[in-house]
């Protein structure tokens, strides 16, 4: 049985269709990521799972229950928002216990839960403080503590880390991962950050304009992106594109023949004409021969260097280990293996093979 099933969900606000038919199903204990650019409908979808919005059509099943029309409070769901929305007049312990109190959980049990959650999040020393006396990261922990106190059937997170500074974001990301490993509560997590998506998700739904472009594991999404959009959205530095045309049985750009793997070569006959030939930066190697280019920019990051070169087929970025000897203006050659090529039909924007 699936833990959560989203079936044909559509949502229209003021004659504008915001969600255009979403279908996603996840297994018990899974960590689902909804990722996509701002405005693509992630929060709207999450609000419908939470019961804060009603879909225009479609169904949502939590386990075997159809919860589409169920009031939010009866759904057995806990949610952590981007804005922590703590009660300012209550201390941390009261904030964590609030939901339990509403459910008339006896006091000794409430105290035990607060102690357990506080220990898990390492906020035991903050229990007496008010939200105003906490840092952003501490407030975020309390908001998570409030959700964790419930042991719900489903956790929902809406960009919970986006108000934190970069270092804290990385720390909290690891904590959310550890918490999930420990509790195994089925989770839906919204983010626009591709690194959060890749590092946290068991599976990822990449959304654009109210539709799911691809639903798969982080590995599938990265190694076999289904569309041009997905290939561009996930991966940093961004995938390189070479605009290419069919030439005989193969593919060429600016008169240069481009290598294809067997599967792509076989599928090429079904493509209209124009193709996008995609190379991830790590697929490009500096070599003694290959595609000639001239170094445009060098960005060292420490463990690796991004080397950007102008070539006859356009500007390409290579991601190479360690430091490079090359300098801006130097002549270089770039090489790659056909197995590393991502090929897309420029017309349909979909993957070829
Ligand atoms: N209550 C609402 N009324 C009208 N439009 C809305 C409402 N909620 C969201 N929208 C619109 O729906 C689109 C998707 O919003 P949202 O789900 O918040 O996107 P995301 O979370 O992916 O950034 C946006 O264009 C937004 O303006
Ligand atoms: Mg949002």
PDB file of N, CA, C and O and ligand atoms in Angstrom, residues 38-39 41-44 82 158-159 190, ligand 2:
ATOM      1  N   UNK A  38      10.467  29.209  -8.213  1.00  0.00           N
ATOM      2  CA  UNK A  38       9.446  29.946  -7.489  1.00  0.00           C
ATOM      3  C   UNK A  38       8.211  30.129  -8.366  1.00  0.00           C
ATOM      4  O   UNK A  38       8.332  30.454  -9.544  1.00  0.00           O
ATOM      5  N   UNK A  39       7.040  29.864  -7.802  1.00  0.00           N
ATOM      6  CA  UNK A  39       5.800  30.081  -8.533  1.00  0.00           C
ATOM      7  C   UNK A  39       5.296  28.873  -9.309  1.00  0.00           C
ATOM      8  O   UNK A  39       4.253  28.937  -9.959  1.00  0.00           O
ATOM      9  N   UNK A  41       4.106  26.118  -8.145  1.00  0.00           N
ATOM     10  CA  UNK A  41       2.947  25.461  -7.528  1.00  0.00           C
ATOM     11  C   UNK A  41       3.274  24.503  -6.398  1.00  0.00           C
ATOM     12  O   UNK A  41       2.395  23.778  -5.924  1.00  0.00           O
ATOM     13  N   UNK A  42       4.497  24.514  -5.908  1.00  0.00           N
ATOM     14  CA  UNK A  42       4.911  23.581  -4.848  1.00  0.00           C
ATOM     15  C   UNK A  42       4.098  23.793  -3.568  1.00  0.00           C
ATOM     16  O   UNK A  42       3.555  22.842  -3.003  1.00  0.00           O
ATOM     17  N   UNK A  43       4.040  25.048  -3.119  1.00  0.00           N
ATOM     18  CA  UNK A  43       3.336  25.329  -1.856  1.00  0.00           C
ATOM     19  C   UNK A  43       1.843  25.070  -1.999  1.00  0.00           C
ATOM     20  O   UNK A  43       1.195  24.617  -1.059  1.00  0.00           O
ATOM     21  N   UNK A  44       1.312  25.359  -3.165  1.00  0.00           N
ATOM     22  CA  UNK A  44      -0.111  25.098  -3.405  1.00  0.00           C
ATOM     23  C   UNK A  44      -0.401  23.601  -3.260  1.00  0.00           C
ATOM     24  O   UNK A  44      -1.366  23.200  -2.602  1.00  0.00           O
ATOM     25  N   UNK A  82       8.129  27.781   6.216  1.00  0.00           N
ATOM     26  CA  UNK A  82       9.296  28.656   6.062  1.00  0.00           C
ATOM     27  C   UNK A  82       9.346  29.684   7.199  1.00  0.00           C
ATOM     28  O   UNK A  82      10.382  29.907   7.808  1.00  0.00           O
ATOM     29  N   UNK A 158       7.743  23.091   4.189  1.00  0.00           N
ATOM     30  CA  UNK A 158       7.739  24.048   3.078  1.00  0.00           C
ATOM     31  C   UNK A 158       8.929  24.988   3.217  1.00  0.00           C
ATOM     32  O   UNK A 158       8.893  25.926   4.019  1.00  0.00           O
ATOM     33  N   UNK A 159       9.980  24.737   2.478  1.00  0.00           N
ATOM     34  CA  UNK A 159      11.202  25.547   2.481  1.00  0.00           C
ATOM     35  C   UNK A 159      11.643  25.900   3.897  1.00  0.00           C
ATOM     36  O   UNK A 159      11.838  27.088   4.202  1.00  0.00           O
ATOM     37  N   UNK A 190       9.228  20.600   0.445  1.00  0.00           N
ATOM     38  CA  UNK A 190       9.269  21.550  -0.678  1.00  0.00           C
ATOM     39  C   UNK A 190      10.535  22.387  -0.606  1.00  0.00           C
ATOM     40  O   UNK A 190      10.891  22.887   0.457  1.00  0.00           O
TER      41      UNK A 190
HETATM   42 MG1  LIG B   2       6.320  28.172  -1.995  1.00  0.00          MG
END
